[in-house]
């Protein structure tokens, strides 16, 4: 007797200080029932603690997961995937606005996230980046995506792609996520999302 195929759940990986009510992650949580991975300390995030927490959440449910990460959540996904024995539980990942935690002007709370883990991800993923992200230059974001072995889509000048970016429910981002969930290998550059600019 074969096991039933379980539909994947969407796990939201917020960044430093969590995502506020205007953030697309919070709106997706309310609209679609996506599950936020809650961390014990949002102010002084410890990479190892956040990785262990992601393991806990994944092991608590037999369904495969698709990660929808923002900012430091992208660094979490990369670091976790490089070390966890449970990476096969993740079907795909949406990586939005990965920050450059190796920059000299990064807050001291984020120094624990150096060096950036740059191993290729063991699951399909797409990075969505902004051309004027205050926490990562476009060339650095594109290099991270290349190191992770994922497609990188530049959306134009949209800041940090957060609650201040005016994205609302961000249907464009949800479309990319749905493409990943339907067929991860098909969500690549030929289905680019465009933004203003």
mmCIF file of C-alpha atoms in Angstrom:
data_model
loop_
_atom_site.group_PDB
_atom_site.id
_atom_site.type_symbol
_atom_site.label_atom_id
_atom_site.label_comp_id
_atom_site.label_asym_id
_atom_site.label_seq_id
_atom_site.Cartn_x
_atom_site.Cartn_y
_atom_site.Cartn_z
ATOM 1 C CA UNK A 1 0.000 0.000 0.000
ATOM 2 C CA UNK A 2 1.477 3.326 -1.065
ATOM 3 C CA UNK A 3 1.578 6.342 1.193
ATOM 4 C CA UNK A 4 -0.666 9.258 0.203
ATOM 5 C CA UNK A 5 1.147 12.213 -1.326
ATOM 6 C CA UNK A 6 1.018 15.062 1.163
ATOM 7 C CA UNK A 7 0.627 18.606 -0.120
ATOM 8 C CA UNK A 8 3.475 20.844 1.053
ATOM 9 C CA UNK A 9 2.980 23.479 3.716
ATOM 10 C CA UNK A 10 4.471 26.947 3.431
ATOM 11 C CA UNK A 11 6.841 27.925 6.228
ATOM 12 C CA UNK A 12 7.518 31.652 6.599
ATOM 13 C CA UNK A 13 11.062 32.493 7.712
ATOM 14 C CA UNK A 14 11.097 36.129 8.875
ATOM 15 C CA UNK A 15 14.284 38.103 9.290
ATOM 16 C CA UNK A 16 15.779 40.077 12.135
ATOM 17 C CA UNK A 17 13.109 41.580 14.443
ATOM 18 C CA UNK A 18 10.345 39.479 12.817
ATOM 19 C CA UNK A 19 7.839 40.735 10.223
ATOM 20 C CA UNK A 20 5.241 43.363 11.158
ATOM 21 C CA UNK A 21 1.564 43.474 10.149
ATOM 22 C CA UNK A 22 2.186 45.327 6.847
ATOM 23 C CA UNK A 23 4.813 42.807 5.727
ATOM 24 C CA UNK A 24 3.905 40.414 2.911
ATOM 25 C CA UNK A 25 4.791 37.468 5.162
ATOM 26 C CA UNK A 26 2.197 38.554 7.738
ATOM 27 C CA UNK A 27 -0.359 39.137 4.996
ATOM 28 C CA UNK A 28 0.302 35.706 3.509
ATOM 29 C CA UNK A 29 -0.078 34.160 6.954
ATOM 30 C CA UNK A 30 -3.520 35.750 7.270
ATOM 31 C CA UNK A 31 -4.610 35.130 3.668
ATOM 32 C CA UNK A 32 -3.307 31.632 3.018
ATOM 33 C CA UNK A 33 -2.690 30.111 6.443
ATOM 34 C CA UNK A 34 1.082 29.907 5.964
ATOM 35 C CA UNK A 35 2.990 28.978 9.129
ATOM 36 C CA UNK A 36 5.485 31.407 10.634
ATOM 37 C CA UNK A 37 8.566 29.826 12.179
ATOM 38 C CA UNK A 38 8.747 31.599 15.529
ATOM 39 C CA UNK A 39 12.136 32.234 17.104
ATOM 40 C CA UNK A 40 12.934 32.652 20.788
ATOM 41 C CA UNK A 41 15.008 35.805 20.246
ATOM 42 C CA UNK A 42 14.218 38.170 17.384
ATOM 43 C CA UNK A 43 16.521 40.962 18.639
ATOM 44 C CA UNK A 44 19.810 39.064 19.063
ATOM 45 C CA UNK A 45 19.425 36.186 16.597
ATOM 46 C CA UNK A 46 21.864 33.324 17.038
ATOM 47 C CA UNK A 47 22.376 31.373 13.842
ATOM 48 C CA UNK A 48 22.665 27.984 15.549
ATOM 49 C CA UNK A 49 19.523 28.556 17.616
ATOM 50 C CA UNK A 50 17.506 29.604 14.575
ATOM 51 C CA UNK A 51 18.728 26.547 12.630
ATOM 52 C CA UNK A 52 17.748 24.211 15.479
ATOM 53 C CA UNK A 53 14.306 25.804 15.646
ATOM 54 C CA UNK A 54 13.742 25.243 11.915
ATOM 55 C CA UNK A 55 14.637 21.568 12.396
ATOM 56 C CA UNK A 56 12.086 21.339 15.231
ATOM 57 C CA UNK A 57 9.292 22.844 13.128
ATOM 58 C CA UNK A 58 10.029 20.604 10.153
ATOM 59 C CA UNK A 59 10.129 17.446 12.280
ATOM 60 C CA UNK A 60 6.833 18.297 14.005
ATOM 61 C CA UNK A 61 4.814 17.714 10.813
ATOM 62 C CA UNK A 62 5.196 14.910 8.239
ATOM 63 C CA UNK A 63 4.307 17.132 5.280
ATOM 64 C CA UNK A 64 7.033 18.446 3.001
ATOM 65 C CA UNK A 65 7.655 22.175 3.258
ATOM 66 C CA UNK A 66 8.257 25.098 0.955
ATOM 67 C CA UNK A 67 10.185 27.930 2.590
ATOM 68 C CA UNK A 68 9.201 31.569 2.035
ATOM 69 C CA UNK A 69 12.125 33.460 3.528
ATOM 70 C CA UNK A 70 12.754 37.174 3.906
ATOM 71 C CA UNK A 71 16.023 38.934 4.729
ATOM 72 C CA UNK A 72 17.889 37.076 7.493
ATOM 73 C CA UNK A 73 15.476 34.199 6.898
ATOM 74 C CA UNK A 74 17.307 33.646 3.591
ATOM 75 C CA UNK A 75 20.600 33.303 5.445
ATOM 76 C CA UNK A 76 18.857 30.911 7.826
ATOM 77 C CA UNK A 77 17.676 28.758 4.913
ATOM 78 C CA UNK A 78 21.183 28.606 3.421
ATOM 79 C CA UNK A 79 22.951 27.868 6.714
ATOM 80 C CA UNK A 80 20.340 25.317 7.775
ATOM 81 C CA UNK A 81 20.405 23.500 4.420
ATOM 82 C CA UNK A 82 24.193 23.164 4.592
ATOM 83 C CA UNK A 83 24.114 21.489 8.022
ATOM 84 C CA UNK A 84 20.765 19.816 8.646
ATOM 85 C CA UNK A 85 20.140 16.099 8.141
ATOM 86 C CA UNK A 86 16.540 16.941 7.276
ATOM 87 C CA UNK A 87 16.996 19.095 4.154
ATOM 88 C CA UNK A 88 15.085 16.518 2.094
ATOM 89 C CA UNK A 89 11.909 17.648 3.888
ATOM 90 C CA UNK A 90 12.082 20.959 1.992
ATOM 91 C CA UNK A 91 10.690 20.872 -1.541
ATOM 92 C CA UNK A 92 11.716 24.394 -2.577
ATOM 93 C CA UNK A 93 12.422 27.885 -1.265
ATOM 94 C CA UNK A 94 11.581 31.476 -2.103
ATOM 95 C CA UNK A 95 14.453 33.705 -0.948
ATOM 96 C CA UNK A 96 13.469 37.369 -0.754
ATOM 97 C CA UNK A 97 15.995 40.184 -0.160
ATOM 98 C CA UNK A 98 18.927 38.262 1.340
ATOM 99 C CA UNK A 99 21.039 40.710 3.372
ATOM 100 C CA UNK A 100 24.801 41.026 3.137
ATOM 101 C CA UNK A 101 25.739 40.164 6.730
ATOM 102 C CA UNK A 102 29.441 40.524 5.894
ATOM 103 C CA UNK A 103 29.186 44.270 5.309
ATOM 104 C CA UNK A 104 31.108 46.549 7.650
ATOM 105 C CA UNK A 105 27.969 48.495 8.585
ATOM 106 C CA UNK A 106 25.901 45.483 9.675
ATOM 107 C CA UNK A 107 24.493 45.890 13.218
ATOM 108 C CA UNK A 108 26.434 44.007 15.925
ATOM 109 C CA UNK A 109 23.381 41.829 16.538
ATOM 110 C CA UNK A 110 24.025 40.172 13.166
ATOM 111 C CA UNK A 111 27.769 39.535 13.445
ATOM 112 C CA UNK A 112 26.912 35.971 14.504
ATOM 113 C CA UNK A 113 25.769 35.389 10.899
ATOM 114 C CA UNK A 114 29.270 35.657 9.452
ATOM 115 C CA UNK A 115 30.611 34.242 7.274
ATOM 116 C CA UNK A 116 27.694 33.816 4.879
ATOM 117 C CA UNK A 117 27.120 30.143 4.099
ATOM 118 C CA UNK A 118 27.550 29.830 0.336
ATOM 119 C CA UNK A 119 27.037 26.125 -0.367
ATOM 120 C CA UNK A 120 24.644 25.196 -3.200
ATOM 121 C CA UNK A 121 21.148 24.547 -1.891
ATOM 122 C CA UNK A 122 19.955 20.928 -2.099
ATOM 123 C CA UNK A 123 16.482 21.997 -3.259
ATOM 124 C CA UNK A 124 15.187 24.309 -6.019
ATOM 125 C CA UNK A 125 14.912 27.972 -5.088
ATOM 126 C CA UNK A 126 14.476 31.437 -6.545
ATOM 127 C CA UNK A 127 15.950 34.628 -5.099
ATOM 128 C CA UNK A 128 13.929 37.825 -5.527
ATOM 129 C CA UNK A 129 16.011 40.947 -5.007
ATOM 130 C CA UNK A 130 15.692 44.719 -5.245
ATOM 131 C CA UNK A 131 18.071 47.037 -7.086
ATOM 132 C CA UNK A 132 18.149 49.525 -4.180
ATOM 133 C CA UNK A 133 18.058 47.234 -1.131
ATOM 134 C CA UNK A 134 19.730 49.184 1.699
ATOM 135 C CA UNK A 135 21.059 45.951 3.225
ATOM 136 C CA UNK A 136 22.598 44.355 0.140
ATOM 137 C CA UNK A 137 23.911 45.653 -3.176
ATOM 138 C CA UNK A 138 22.522 44.055 -6.309
ATOM 139 C CA UNK A 139 25.899 42.533 -7.328
ATOM 140 C CA UNK A 140 26.307 40.958 -3.877
ATOM 141 C CA UNK A 141 22.760 39.568 -3.966
ATOM 142 C CA UNK A 142 23.350 38.099 -7.409
ATOM 143 C CA UNK A 143 26.619 36.532 -6.260
ATOM 144 C CA UNK A 144 24.910 34.930 -3.247
ATOM 145 C CA UNK A 145 22.231 33.481 -5.511
ATOM 146 C CA UNK A 146 24.923 32.131 -7.852
ATOM 147 C CA UNK A 147 26.788 30.560 -4.917
ATOM 148 C CA UNK A 148 23.534 28.953 -3.740
ATOM 149 C CA UNK A 149 22.878 27.701 -7.275
ATOM 150 C CA UNK A 150 19.516 29.441 -7.623
ATOM 151 C CA UNK A 151 17.875 31.752 -10.154
ATOM 152 C CA UNK A 152 17.976 35.442 -9.225
ATOM 153 C CA UNK A 153 15.234 37.824 -10.325
ATOM 154 C CA UNK A 154 15.831 41.564 -9.909
ATOM 155 C CA UNK A 155 12.528 43.364 -9.357
ATOM 156 C CA UNK A 156 13.659 46.970 -9.690
ATOM 157 C CA UNK A 157 13.945 49.634 -6.940
ATOM 158 C CA UNK A 158 11.718 48.245 -4.181
ATOM 159 C CA UNK A 159 13.884 48.764 -1.106
ATOM 160 C CA UNK A 160 14.165 45.777 1.232
ATOM 161 C CA UNK A 161 11.018 44.100 -0.176
ATOM 162 C CA UNK A 162 9.330 44.463 3.196
ATOM 163 C CA UNK A 163 6.394 46.298 4.746
ATOM 164 C CA UNK A 164 7.882 49.668 3.743
ATOM 165 C CA UNK A 165 8.062 48.663 0.063
ATOM 166 C CA UNK A 166 4.316 49.053 -0.564
ATOM 167 C CA UNK A 167 3.907 45.484 -1.814
ATOM 168 C CA UNK A 168 0.551 44.861 -0.132
ATOM 169 C CA UNK A 169 -0.451 41.208 -0.486
ATOM 170 C CA UNK A 170 2.348 40.900 -3.069
ATOM 171 C CA UNK A 171 0.612 38.668 -5.633
ATOM 172 C CA UNK A 172 3.722 38.719 -7.858
ATOM 173 C CA UNK A 173 5.782 37.054 -5.137
ATOM 174 C CA UNK A 174 3.003 34.566 -4.463
ATOM 175 C CA UNK A 175 2.970 33.629 -8.145
ATOM 176 C CA UNK A 176 6.660 32.712 -7.996
ATOM 177 C CA UNK A 177 6.026 30.683 -4.834
ATOM 178 C CA UNK A 178 3.144 28.838 -6.501
ATOM 179 C CA UNK A 179 5.341 28.065 -9.503
ATOM 180 C CA UNK A 180 7.923 26.587 -7.141
ATOM 181 C CA UNK A 181 5.262 24.511 -5.398
ATOM 182 C CA UNK A 182 3.780 23.240 -8.671
ATOM 183 C CA UNK A 183 7.040 22.328 -10.359
ATOM 184 C CA UNK A 184 10.225 23.581 -8.695
ATOM 185 C CA UNK A 185 12.374 22.948 -11.757
ATOM 186 C CA UNK A 186 10.187 25.196 -13.911
ATOM 187 C CA UNK A 187 10.453 28.322 -11.712
ATOM 188 C CA UNK A 188 13.476 29.910 -13.337
ATOM 189 C CA UNK A 189 14.470 32.942 -15.360
ATOM 190 C CA UNK A 190 11.964 32.387 -18.154
ATOM 191 C CA UNK A 191 9.178 33.235 -15.674
ATOM 192 C CA UNK A 192 10.696 36.439 -14.440
ATOM 193 C CA UNK A 193 8.736 38.768 -12.232
ATOM 194 C CA UNK A 194 9.119 42.409 -13.092
ATOM 195 C CA UNK A 195 8.774 45.417 -10.870
ATOM 196 C CA UNK A 196 8.729 49.128 -11.608
ATOM 197 C CA UNK A 197 11.874 50.689 -12.945
#
